[in-house]
Amino acid sequence: MNNRTDITSILIILPNWLGDAVMATPAIEALCEFYPHATLTLVGSFVSIEALKYHPLCKRSYVDETKRGGSRLLNTYRFAKTIGKHDIAVSFRNQVHASLLLRMTGSSVTVARDSWHASLLLTLHPQPKKGHLVEQYISLVEAVTQETVKEISPLRLFIEPYRYEHPTLGINPGATYGSAKRWYPEKFAAVAAHYADRYEIVIFGGPTEVEMAQSIEDELIKLGINNYTNLAGTTTIKELCSHIGGLSLFITNDSGPMHVAAAYQVPTVAIFGPTRHLETSQWKNRKSKIVRHEMECAPCMKRECPLKHHECMKSIEADEVIEVVEALNVS
């Protein structure tokens, strides 16, 4: 695999979650740099494909629908034949059907992180590095290229950022993984209200987070704030990325949109509770800070608080977040 000019096609199976897919972009850029004559075929969830399919070297993209109807094994085989053989095939998804898909394409070199199915089905299955998820993904590139990636790039998306007329603060109260990752609407509203004289306010959220966003809107109305726009449930993935990319400041939970903001170097304060901040914090965002409280029960990595008190998030107050925002020194 060291003869770079011979590699003309790379298949990449993206992670399912938006944030994880964005955190795979430094590894994708490293592959593109190492194999400059290669084009990309991307496979992933609808969300991950909609965010990453705009890469200039992406020639084909497919949403993986092998779970829909009939035998998934047969669906995977048919899907593999549609995708076809590639010089290199990399899966950032640690899942048996992803390994099967790589194997069934007949690609020359196939790689995923070490697992029982990867060891049986693929040509390379390295133990991932410890540390940030970006670094874990990079270990797959290093297994393919047999070289160390000395300088890991920032996150990168190829969707044009939206141009706001005025400085704009984004509020993202959702987190798709589960309620344990979510700070409280009234506290988000208190932070937004504090900055309403400096920024226009945009509330973000997915289709399942409309009610939460409405709660923030209701709180802002009670506080006499009217310079806001509620986009929850109304944006496509492309529009979501674009609107986040144009922000002046972003307040968010640990979530996919948090990583989108990092890809655009948007100044960000992220609120962490039950998740591993050393693995999933913003990667190489020059102006980013985390608010979290050290607790014996965290990180529990649960979708809902198993102890029913949710103190890892409940104990974080709006004033504390405002203080951290001020420390960012956003001009």
mmCIF file of C-alpha atoms in Angstrom:
data_model
loop_
_atom_site.group_PDB
_atom_site.id
_atom_site.type_symbol
_atom_site.label_atom_id
_atom_site.label_comp_id
_atom_site.label_asym_id
_atom_site.label_seq_id
_atom_site.Cartn_x
_atom_site.Cartn_y
_atom_site.Cartn_z
ATOM 1 C CA MET A 1 0.000 0.000 0.000
ATOM 2 C CA ASN A 2 3.010 2.307 -0.068
ATOM 3 C CA ASN A 3 2.806 2.881 -3.852
ATOM 4 C CA ARG A 4 0.511 5.842 -3.591
ATOM 5 C CA THR A 5 -0.124 6.434 -7.296
ATOM 6 C CA ASP A 6 -1.604 2.951 -7.752
ATOM 7 C CA ILE A 7 -4.502 3.706 -5.402
ATOM 8 C CA THR A 8 -7.399 5.252 -7.311
ATOM 9 C CA SER A 9 -10.481 4.266 -5.291
ATOM 10 C CA ILE A 10 -11.215 4.264 -1.552
ATOM 11 C CA LEU A 11 -14.447 3.019 0.025
ATOM 12 C CA ILE A 12 -15.328 4.488 3.427
ATOM 13 C CA ILE A 13 -18.094 3.293 5.723
ATOM 14 C CA LEU A 14 -18.949 6.253 7.936
ATOM 15 C CA PRO A 15 -20.115 6.150 11.552
ATOM 16 C CA ASN A 16 -23.890 6.383 11.974
ATOM 17 C CA TRP A 17 -23.988 9.416 14.289
ATOM 18 C CA LEU A 18 -23.462 12.924 12.927
ATOM 19 C CA GLY A 19 -20.795 13.844 15.476
ATOM 20 C CA ASP A 20 -18.847 10.621 15.000
ATOM 21 C CA ALA A 21 -18.970 11.072 11.221
ATOM 22 C CA VAL A 22 -17.562 14.598 11.530
ATOM 23 C CA MET A 23 -14.846 13.291 13.860
ATOM 24 C CA ALA A 24 -13.845 10.849 11.096
ATOM 25 C CA THR A 25 -13.018 13.725 8.713
ATOM 26 C CA PRO A 26 -9.349 14.114 9.795
ATOM 27 C CA ALA A 27 -8.823 10.423 8.982
ATOM 28 C CA ILE A 28 -10.521 10.902 5.609
ATOM 29 C CA GLU A 29 -8.306 13.913 4.883
ATOM 30 C CA ALA A 30 -5.219 11.892 5.853
ATOM 31 C CA LEU A 31 -6.202 9.168 3.372
ATOM 32 C CA CYS A 32 -6.771 11.752 0.652
ATOM 33 C CA GLU A 33 -3.384 13.334 1.320
ATOM 34 C CA PHE A 34 -1.585 9.998 1.304
ATOM 35 C CA TYR A 35 -3.377 8.778 -1.850
ATOM 36 C CA PRO A 36 -3.791 11.971 -3.916
ATOM 37 C CA HIS A 37 -5.053 10.156 -7.040
ATOM 38 C CA ALA A 38 -7.901 8.362 -5.270
ATOM 39 C CA THR A 39 -11.597 9.177 -5.360
ATOM 40 C CA LEU A 40 -13.970 8.386 -2.502
ATOM 41 C CA THR A 41 -17.099 6.269 -2.223
ATOM 42 C CA LEU A 42 -18.988 7.004 1.003
ATOM 43 C CA VAL A 43 -21.469 4.660 2.700
ATOM 44 C CA GLY A 44 -23.361 5.595 5.839
ATOM 45 C CA SER A 45 -26.566 6.599 7.550
ATOM 46 C CA PHE A 46 -28.733 9.267 5.953
ATOM 47 C CA VAL A 47 -27.404 11.834 8.433
ATOM 48 C CA SER A 48 -23.712 11.068 7.932
ATOM 49 C CA ILE A 49 -24.018 10.967 4.136
ATOM 50 C CA GLU A 50 -25.908 14.265 4.007
ATOM 51 C CA ALA A 51 -23.122 15.941 5.995
ATOM 52 C CA LEU A 52 -20.091 14.455 4.229
ATOM 53 C CA LYS A 53 -21.145 13.804 0.630
ATOM 54 C CA TYR A 54 -19.996 17.287 -0.442
ATOM 55 C CA HIS A 55 -16.332 16.340 -0.172
ATOM 56 C CA PRO A 56 -14.734 17.317 -3.512
ATOM 57 C CA LEU A 57 -13.243 13.832 -3.959
ATOM 58 C CA CYS A 58 -16.510 12.009 -3.217
ATOM 59 C CA LYS A 59 -17.728 10.567 -6.517
ATOM 60 C CA ARG A 60 -20.407 8.226 -5.159
ATOM 61 C CA SER A 61 -22.376 8.079 -1.910
ATOM 62 C CA TYR A 62 -24.889 5.533 -0.629
ATOM 63 C CA VAL A 63 -27.232 5.447 2.335
ATOM 64 C CA ASP A 64 -26.964 2.007 3.933
ATOM 65 C CA GLU A 65 -30.481 0.549 4.001
ATOM 66 C CA THR A 66 -29.538 -3.104 4.430
ATOM 67 C CA LYS A 67 -31.589 -3.342 7.644
ATOM 68 C CA ARG A 68 -34.804 -2.573 5.765
ATOM 69 C CA GLY A 69 -36.877 -5.595 4.800
ATOM 70 C CA GLY A 70 -35.891 -9.196 4.164
ATOM 71 C CA SER A 71 -32.593 -10.824 5.003
ATOM 72 C CA ARG A 72 -29.922 -8.346 6.062
ATOM 73 C CA LEU A 73 -27.231 -10.797 4.987
ATOM 74 C CA LEU A 74 -28.692 -11.016 1.481
ATOM 75 C CA ASN A 75 -29.246 -7.243 1.412
ATOM 76 C CA THR A 76 -25.603 -6.710 2.395
ATOM 77 C CA TYR A 77 -24.415 -9.016 -0.390
ATOM 78 C CA ARG A 78 -26.503 -7.189 -2.994
ATOM 79 C CA PHE A 79 -25.368 -3.819 -1.658
ATOM 80 C CA ALA A 80 -21.729 -4.912 -1.868
ATOM 81 C CA LYS A 81 -22.147 -5.840 -5.513
ATOM 82 C CA THR A 82 -23.708 -2.429 -6.200
ATOM 83 C CA ILE A 83 -20.778 -0.664 -4.533
ATOM 84 C CA GLY A 84 -18.162 -2.816 -6.206
ATOM 85 C CA LYS A 85 -14.480 -3.452 -5.621
ATOM 86 C CA HIS A 86 -12.124 -0.701 -4.393
ATOM 87 C CA ASP A 87 -8.382 -0.524 -3.862
ATOM 88 C CA ILE A 88 -8.901 0.248 -0.170
ATOM 89 C CA ALA A 89 -12.031 -0.163 1.967
ATOM 90 C CA VAL A 90 -12.172 1.318 5.468
ATOM 91 C CA SER A 91 -14.944 1.002 8.027
ATOM 92 C CA PHE A 92 -15.191 3.531 10.848
ATOM 93 C CA ARG A 93 -18.182 1.544 12.099
ATOM 94 C CA ASN A 94 -17.339 -1.328 14.441
ATOM 95 C CA GLN A 95 -20.188 -3.597 13.418
ATOM 96 C CA VAL A 96 -20.374 -7.100 11.939
ATOM 97 C CA HIS A 97 -22.439 -6.167 8.886
ATOM 98 C CA ALA A 98 -19.974 -3.385 8.069
ATOM 99 C CA SER A 99 -17.145 -5.929 8.087
ATOM 100 C CA LEU A 100 -19.247 -8.255 5.931
ATOM 101 C CA LEU A 101 -19.928 -5.449 3.485
ATOM 102 C CA LEU A 102 -16.216 -4.681 3.094
ATOM 103 C CA ARG A 103 -15.414 -8.356 2.577
ATOM 104 C CA MET A 104 -18.206 -8.860 0.040
ATOM 105 C CA THR A 105 -17.057 -5.962 -2.139
ATOM 106 C CA GLY A 106 -13.903 -7.933 -2.904
ATOM 107 C CA SER A 107 -11.770 -4.879 -2.193
ATOM 108 C CA SER A 108 -8.024 -5.453 -2.120
ATOM 109 C CA VAL A 109 -7.330 -4.015 1.335
ATOM 110 C CA THR A 110 -10.029 -3.955 4.001
ATOM 111 C CA VAL A 111 -9.661 -2.446 7.469
ATOM 112 C CA ALA A 112 -11.679 -1.812 10.629
ATOM 113 C CA ARG A 113 -10.775 -1.651 14.297
ATOM 114 C CA ASP A 114 -10.013 -4.965 15.939
ATOM 115 C CA SER A 115 -12.976 -7.235 16.728
ATOM 116 C CA TRP A 116 -13.872 -10.882 16.293
ATOM 117 C CA HIS A 117 -15.608 -10.164 12.970
ATOM 118 C CA ALA A 118 -12.871 -7.873 11.648
ATOM 119 C CA SER A 119 -10.220 -10.501 12.461
ATOM 120 C CA LEU A 120 -12.203 -13.141 10.548
ATOM 121 C CA LEU A 121 -13.271 -11.072 7.558
ATOM 122 C CA LEU A 122 -10.789 -8.261 6.907
ATOM 123 C CA THR A 123 -7.164 -7.968 5.868
ATOM 124 C CA LEU A 124 -6.295 -5.414 8.581
ATOM 125 C CA HIS A 125 -7.812 -5.041 12.048
ATOM 126 C CA PRO A 126 -5.556 -2.858 14.240
ATOM 127 C CA GLN A 127 -6.036 -2.170 17.911
ATOM 128 C CA PRO A 128 -7.189 1.458 18.046
ATOM 129 C CA LYS A 129 -5.192 4.094 19.876
ATOM 130 C CA LYS A 130 -6.403 5.241 23.238
ATOM 131 C CA GLY A 131 -7.478 8.844 23.532
ATOM 132 C CA HIS A 132 -9.735 11.036 21.462
ATOM 133 C CA LEU A 133 -12.037 9.365 18.935
ATOM 134 C CA VAL A 134 -10.304 11.313 16.158
ATOM 135 C CA GLU A 135 -7.036 9.610 17.131
ATOM 136 C CA GLN A 136 -8.740 6.230 17.245
ATOM 137 C CA TYR A 137 -9.952 6.727 13.678
ATOM 138 C CA ILE A 138 -6.471 7.845 12.585
ATOM 139 C CA SER A 139 -5.086 4.478 13.744
ATOM 140 C CA LEU A 140 -7.017 2.844 10.876
ATOM 141 C CA VAL A 141 -5.296 5.140 8.372
ATOM 142 C CA GLU A 142 -1.928 4.299 9.861
ATOM 143 C CA ALA A 143 -2.683 0.583 9.537
ATOM 144 C CA VAL A 144 -3.404 1.030 5.820
ATOM 145 C CA THR A 145 -0.524 3.363 4.977
ATOM 146 C CA GLN A 146 1.967 1.775 7.415
ATOM 147 C CA GLU A 147 3.057 5.297 8.318
ATOM 148 C CA THR A 148 2.448 7.534 11.318
ATOM 149 C CA VAL A 149 0.179 10.531 10.754
ATOM 150 C CA LYS A 150 2.370 13.208 12.312
ATOM 151 C CA GLU A 151 -0.045 16.129 12.137
ATOM 152 C CA ILE A 152 -3.749 15.339 12.484
ATOM 153 C CA SER A 153 -5.877 17.981 10.795
ATOM 154 C CA PRO A 154 -8.852 19.817 12.319
ATOM 155 C CA LEU A 155 -12.374 18.597 11.556
ATOM 156 C CA ARG A 156 -13.588 19.619 8.120
ATOM 157 C CA LEU A 157 -16.887 19.958 6.260
ATOM 158 C CA PHE A 158 -17.408 21.209 2.721
ATOM 159 C CA ILE A 159 -20.769 22.942 3.169
ATOM 160 C CA GLU A 160 -20.698 26.719 2.765
ATOM 161 C CA PRO A 161 -21.412 28.517 6.065
ATOM 162 C CA TYR A 162 -24.530 30.664 6.257
ATOM 163 C CA ARG A 163 -24.060 34.445 6.267
ATOM 164 C CA TYR A 164 -25.990 36.090 9.085
ATOM 165 C CA GLU A 165 -26.699 39.811 8.919
ATOM 166 C CA HIS A 166 -25.754 40.312 12.585
ATOM 167 C CA PRO A 167 -23.554 38.554 15.165
ATOM 168 C CA THR A 168 -25.486 35.422 16.100
ATOM 169 C CA LEU A 169 -25.538 33.095 19.096
ATOM 170 C CA GLY A 170 -26.650 29.509 18.519
ATOM 171 C CA ILE A 171 -28.309 27.453 21.250
ATOM 172 C CA ASN A 172 -28.424 23.665 20.897
ATOM 173 C CA PRO A 173 -30.367 22.002 23.748
ATOM 174 C CA GLY A 174 -30.658 18.569 22.144
ATOM 175 C CA ALA A 175 -28.459 15.476 22.096
ATOM 176 C CA THR A 176 -29.694 12.548 20.043
ATOM 177 C CA TYR A 177 -28.062 9.846 22.171
ATOM 178 C CA GLY A 178 -30.338 10.384 25.170
ATOM 179 C CA SER A 179 -31.734 12.657 27.859
ATOM 180 C CA ALA A 180 -28.718 12.207 30.162
ATOM 181 C CA LYS A 181 -26.611 14.381 27.825
ATOM 182 C CA ARG A 182 -29.086 17.276 27.853
ATOM 183 C CA TRP A 183 -28.801 20.409 29.942
ATOM 184 C CA TYR A 184 -32.052 22.155 30.867
ATOM 185 C CA PRO A 185 -34.127 24.450 28.589
ATOM 186 C CA GLU A 186 -34.652 27.131 31.243
ATOM 187 C CA LYS A 187 -30.876 27.327 31.817
ATOM 188 C CA PHE A 188 -30.161 27.579 28.088
ATOM 189 C CA ALA A 189 -32.760 30.358 27.950
ATOM 190 C CA ALA A 190 -31.099 32.214 30.835
ATOM 191 C CA VAL A 191 -27.750 32.162 29.021
ATOM 192 C CA ALA A 192 -29.350 33.270 25.742
ATOM 193 C CA ALA A 193 -31.189 36.108 27.488
ATOM 194 C CA HIS A 194 -27.928 37.320 29.036
ATOM 195 C CA TYR A 195 -26.449 37.785 25.549
ATOM 196 C CA ALA A 196 -29.571 39.018 23.746
ATOM 197 C CA ASP A 197 -28.265 42.597 23.681
ATOM 198 C CA ARG A 198 -25.099 41.466 21.858
ATOM 199 C CA TYR A 199 -26.325 38.689 19.572
ATOM 200 C CA GLU A 200 -29.281 37.558 17.570
ATOM 201 C CA ILE A 201 -30.311 34.138 18.879
ATOM 202 C CA VAL A 202 -30.954 30.951 16.910
ATOM 203 C CA ILE A 203 -32.381 27.831 18.586
ATOM 204 C CA PHE A 204 -31.390 24.536 16.950
ATOM 205 C CA GLY A 205 -32.862 21.071 17.292
ATOM 206 C CA GLY A 206 -33.821 17.965 15.383
ATOM 207 C CA PRO A 207 -37.342 16.692 14.642
ATOM 208 C CA THR A 208 -37.552 15.000 18.057
ATOM 209 C CA GLU A 209 -36.338 18.116 19.888
ATOM 210 C CA VAL A 210 -39.034 20.576 18.813
ATOM 211 C CA GLU A 211 -40.763 20.510 22.199
ATOM 212 C CA MET A 212 -37.500 21.208 24.015
ATOM 213 C CA ALA A 213 -36.731 24.119 21.689
ATOM 214 C CA GLN A 214 -40.255 25.442 22.234
ATOM 215 C CA SER A 215 -39.624 25.412 25.984
ATOM 216 C CA ILE A 216 -36.607 27.671 25.436
ATOM 217 C CA GLU A 217 -38.681 29.939 23.210
ATOM 218 C CA ASP A 218 -41.380 30.159 25.888
ATOM 219 C CA GLU A 219 -38.786 31.086 28.509
ATOM 220 C CA LEU A 220 -37.333 33.801 26.260
ATOM 221 C CA ILE A 221 -40.794 35.270 25.738
ATOM 222 C CA LYS A 222 -41.307 35.358 29.525
ATOM 223 C CA LEU A 223 -38.016 37.240 29.835
ATOM 224 C CA GLY A 224 -39.073 39.772 27.208
ATOM 225 C CA ILE A 225 -36.587 38.547 24.581
ATOM 226 C CA ASN A 226 -37.798 38.653 20.979
ATOM 227 C CA ASN A 227 -34.667 38.699 18.795
ATOM 228 C CA TYR A 228 -34.587 34.945 18.292
ATOM 229 C CA THR A 229 -35.333 32.394 15.563
ATOM 230 C CA ASN A 230 -36.399 28.845 16.352
ATOM 231 C CA LEU A 231 -35.111 26.462 13.650
ATOM 232 C CA ALA A 232 -35.794 23.226 15.549
ATOM 233 C CA GLY A 233 -37.234 20.571 13.286
ATOM 234 C CA THR A 234 -37.112 22.768 10.174
ATOM 235 C CA THR A 235 -33.604 22.320 8.734
ATOM 236 C CA THR A 236 -32.063 19.714 6.495
ATOM 237 C CA ILE A 237 -28.694 18.325 7.563
ATOM 238 C CA LYS A 238 -27.000 20.563 5.008
ATOM 239 C CA GLU A 239 -28.891 23.621 6.307
ATOM 240 C CA LEU A 240 -28.092 22.674 9.914
ATOM 241 C CA CYS A 241 -24.369 22.512 9.156
ATOM 242 C CA SER A 242 -24.481 25.742 7.169
ATOM 243 C CA HIS A 243 -26.351 27.683 9.861
ATOM 244 C CA ILE A 244 -24.043 26.429 12.605
ATOM 245 C CA GLY A 245 -21.020 27.260 10.453
ATOM 246 C CA GLY A 246 -21.996 30.928 10.257
ATOM 247 C CA LEU A 247 -22.463 31.504 13.996
ATOM 248 C CA SER A 248 -20.460 33.934 16.107
ATOM 249 C CA LEU A 249 -20.897 31.830 19.265
ATOM 250 C CA PHE A 250 -22.410 28.429 20.098
ATOM 251 C CA ILE A 251 -23.709 27.016 23.398
ATOM 252 C CA THR A 252 -24.396 23.293 23.162
ATOM 253 C CA ASN A 253 -24.585 19.929 24.808
ATOM 254 C CA ASP A 254 -22.149 17.175 23.807
ATOM 255 C CA SER A 255 -23.765 16.415 20.454
ATOM 256 C CA GLY A 256 -23.322 16.152 16.705
ATOM 257 C CA PRO A 257 -23.859 19.889 16.194
ATOM 258 C CA MET A 258 -21.018 20.526 18.669
ATOM 259 C CA HIS A 259 -18.619 18.775 16.283
ATOM 260 C CA VAL A 260 -20.111 20.582 13.290
ATOM 261 C CA ALA A 261 -19.246 23.856 15.054
ATOM 262 C CA ALA A 262 -15.672 22.631 15.552
ATOM 263 C CA ALA A 263 -15.372 21.952 11.817
ATOM 264 C CA TYR A 264 -16.091 25.649 11.219
ATOM 265 C CA GLN A 265 -14.003 26.910 14.158
ATOM 266 C CA VAL A 266 -17.072 28.500 15.755
ATOM 267 C CA PRO A 267 -16.321 29.680 19.331
ATOM 268 C CA THR A 268 -18.129 27.128 21.477
ATOM 269 C CA VAL A 269 -18.982 26.319 25.076
ATOM 270 C CA ALA A 270 -20.043 22.680 25.447
ATOM 271 C CA ILE A 271 -21.812 21.258 28.487
ATOM 272 C CA PHE A 272 -20.777 17.711 29.389
ATOM 273 C CA GLY A 273 -22.361 15.316 31.864
ATOM 274 C CA PRO A 274 -22.335 11.519 31.448
ATOM 275 C CA THR A 275 -19.951 11.221 28.486
ATOM 276 C CA ARG A 276 -16.173 10.897 28.161
ATOM 277 C CA HIS A 277 -15.024 14.421 27.445
ATOM 278 C CA LEU A 278 -11.456 13.300 26.740
ATOM 279 C CA GLU A 279 -12.735 11.160 23.852
ATOM 280 C CA THR A 280 -15.452 13.338 22.352
ATOM 281 C CA SER A 281 -14.665 16.980 23.146
ATOM 282 C CA GLN A 282 -14.255 19.426 20.280
ATOM 283 C CA TRP A 283 -11.176 18.547 18.250
ATOM 284 C CA LYS A 284 -8.755 21.403 17.543
ATOM 285 C CA ASN A 285 -11.299 24.200 17.845
ATOM 286 C CA ARG A 286 -9.110 27.144 18.806
ATOM 287 C CA LYS A 287 -11.887 28.783 20.846
ATOM 288 C CA SER A 288 -13.730 26.091 22.725
ATOM 289 C CA LYS A 289 -14.293 25.319 26.386
ATOM 290 C CA ILE A 290 -16.068 22.599 28.340
ATOM 291 C CA VAL A 291 -18.309 22.985 31.375
ATOM 292 C CA ARG A 292 -18.523 19.839 33.470
ATOM 293 C CA HIS A 293 -18.559 18.769 37.122
ATOM 294 C CA GLU A 294 -16.334 15.977 38.387
ATOM 295 C CA MET A 295 -18.557 13.296 39.915
ATOM 296 C CA GLU A 296 -18.022 9.749 41.141
ATOM 297 C CA CYS A 297 -20.798 8.423 38.904
ATOM 298 C CA ALA A 298 -19.580 10.162 35.730
ATOM 299 C CA PRO A 299 -18.936 9.346 33.021
ATOM 300 C CA CYS A 300 -21.596 6.637 33.140
ATOM 301 C CA MET A 301 -22.209 6.678 29.351
ATOM 302 C CA LYS A 302 -25.904 5.962 29.885
ATOM 303 C CA ARG A 303 -28.761 7.340 27.780
ATOM 304 C CA GLU A 304 -30.725 8.166 30.945
ATOM 305 C CA CYS A 305 -29.408 8.834 34.437
ATOM 306 C CA PRO A 306 -29.289 5.390 36.127
ATOM 307 C CA LEU A 307 -29.376 6.999 39.591
ATOM 308 C CA LYS A 308 -32.391 9.185 38.696
ATOM 309 C CA HIS A 309 -30.812 12.411 40.015
ATOM 310 C CA HIS A 310 -28.957 13.696 36.903
ATOM 311 C CA GLU A 311 -26.662 15.794 39.106
ATOM 312 C CA CYS A 312 -23.893 15.845 36.496
ATOM 313 C CA MET A 313 -26.082 18.234 34.477
ATOM 314 C CA LYS A 314 -28.522 19.572 37.041
ATOM 315 C CA SER A 315 -25.729 21.006 39.198
ATOM 316 C CA ILE A 316 -24.404 23.175 36.344
ATOM 317 C CA GLU A 317 -25.899 26.657 36.567
ATOM 318 C CA ALA A 318 -26.428 29.313 33.894
ATOM 319 C CA ASP A 319 -24.071 31.758 35.656
ATOM 320 C CA GLU A 320 -21.282 29.184 35.462
ATOM 321 C CA VAL A 321 -21.761 28.793 31.712
ATOM 322 C CA ILE A 322 -21.861 32.574 31.228
ATOM 323 C CA GLU A 323 -18.575 32.883 33.130
ATOM 324 C CA VAL A 324 -16.959 30.324 30.784
ATOM 325 C CA VAL A 325 -18.366 32.103 27.728
ATOM 326 C CA GLU A 326 -16.756 35.339 28.934
ATOM 327 C CA ALA A 327 -13.427 33.521 29.279
ATOM 328 C CA LEU A 328 -13.555 32.659 25.576
ATOM 329 C CA ASN A 329 -13.073 36.369 24.886
ATOM 330 C CA VAL A 330 -15.096 36.296 21.676
ATOM 331 C CA SER A 331 -14.763 39.605 19.847
#
